[in-house]
Amino acid sequence: SIDAWWGQWKAFVFDTTVTIKGQETPVHSLFSPIKRSKYPAVTELEEAISIPLQTMVLAIFDAILIHIMNSVSPSAWHGIKLSLCEALNKRKVERTLEIMLETYADTDVIFLQ
């Protein structure tokens, strides 16, 4: 449910740390401000509130995704998500090598992006 998700989302963003390059880092500290130096049209106020706004927009976006998934396939979407993460993220290097060996084994030059 959205109510159950909301508590978990807040705990993840504000109370959870992740390890990055051997350092424990709070998730919320990974959000970067939108700098006026990069985007001159951004006002000082917009730069100052950019992290809270990004956090709110991320929460809204995630809530919409959860609502859609719970509406479309309430009992199966999480398993699908886990299998996609497994295939696309956790096995990314292994899968890339499989594709290169199976599909491009006879190719002399491959450009990777």
XYZ file of C-alpha atoms in Angstrom:
113
model
C 0.000 0.000 0.000
C 1.031 3.608 -0.399
C 0.883 4.078 3.378
C 3.283 1.199 4.007
C 5.564 2.372 1.201
C 5.654 5.980 2.465
C 7.121 4.989 5.831
C 9.726 2.815 4.146
C 10.572 5.554 1.632
C 11.151 8.145 4.363
C 13.249 5.710 6.386
C 15.373 4.879 3.333
C 15.949 8.475 2.265
C 16.465 10.047 5.692
C 17.645 7.253 8.023
C 19.620 4.878 5.802
C 23.316 5.022 4.973
C 24.978 3.435 1.970
C 28.630 2.561 1.502
C 30.341 4.576 -1.214
C 34.071 4.117 -1.703
C 34.303 2.597 1.767
C 32.477 5.477 3.482
C 29.051 5.295 5.109
C 26.973 8.064 3.521
C 23.374 9.071 4.319
C 21.162 8.605 1.258
C 19.762 12.143 1.466
C 23.281 13.601 1.312
C 23.671 12.193 -2.206
C 21.199 14.754 -3.569
C 22.972 17.677 -5.251
C 21.722 21.262 -5.395
C 20.873 22.789 -8.750
C 23.622 25.401 -9.054
C 23.152 28.857 -10.534
C 26.689 28.599 -11.874
C 25.568 25.758 -14.131
C 22.029 27.012 -14.813
C 22.054 30.836 -14.823
C 18.250 31.023 -15.115
C 17.933 29.490 -11.637
C 17.349 32.114 -8.958
C 19.127 32.192 -5.592
C 15.925 31.049 -3.898
C 15.487 28.160 -6.359
C 19.071 27.071 -5.748
C 18.538 27.266 -1.989
C 15.401 25.096 -2.079
C 16.498 22.782 -4.882
C 17.287 19.792 -2.642
C 13.948 19.869 -0.773
C 12.145 20.279 -4.112
C 14.062 17.397 -5.666
C 13.258 15.243 -2.655
C 9.559 16.071 -2.921
C 9.478 15.414 -6.682
C 11.312 12.105 -6.206
C 8.772 11.065 -3.559
C 5.867 12.010 -5.838
C 7.406 10.168 -8.797
C 8.064 7.045 -6.713
C 4.524 7.185 -5.266
C 3.068 7.350 -8.778
C 5.123 4.308 -9.827
C 4.026 2.367 -6.745
C 0.389 3.307 -7.369
C 0.604 2.200 -11.015
C 2.277 -1.086 -10.141
C -0.202 -1.803 -7.340
C -3.087 -1.031 -9.725
C -1.779 -3.075 -12.655
C -0.294 -6.085 -10.923
C -0.467 -5.914 -7.129
C 0.861 -9.391 -6.449
C 3.494 -9.746 -9.192
C 5.228 -6.414 -9.827
C 7.810 -6.717 -7.079
C 9.032 -10.064 -8.395
C 9.278 -8.596 -11.893
C 11.252 -5.638 -10.513
C 13.664 -7.972 -8.729
C 14.240 -10.044 -11.871
C 14.838 -6.894 -13.944
C 17.332 -5.586 -11.388
C 19.074 -8.942 -11.419
C 19.285 -9.001 -15.211
C 20.096 -5.345 -15.829
C 22.148 -4.300 -12.815
C 23.601 -7.137 -10.802
C 24.630 -9.174 -13.850
C 25.380 -6.213 -16.132
C 29.075 -6.936 -16.760
C 28.503 -10.679 -17.063
C 25.602 -10.130 -19.465
C 27.564 -7.587 -21.540
C 30.380 -10.099 -21.942
C 27.889 -12.824 -22.935
C 26.415 -10.573 -25.637
C 29.845 -9.617 -26.928
C 31.035 -13.230 -27.073
C 27.847 -14.640 -28.591
C 26.930 -11.861 -30.993
C 30.188 -10.143 -31.865
C 32.761 -12.930 -31.581
C 33.820 -12.514 -35.222
C 34.045 -8.709 -35.044
C 37.455 -7.035 -35.107
C 36.486 -3.686 -33.551
C 33.705 -2.873 -31.072
C 32.902 0.640 -29.860
C 31.355 0.706 -26.411
C 29.593 3.676 -24.924
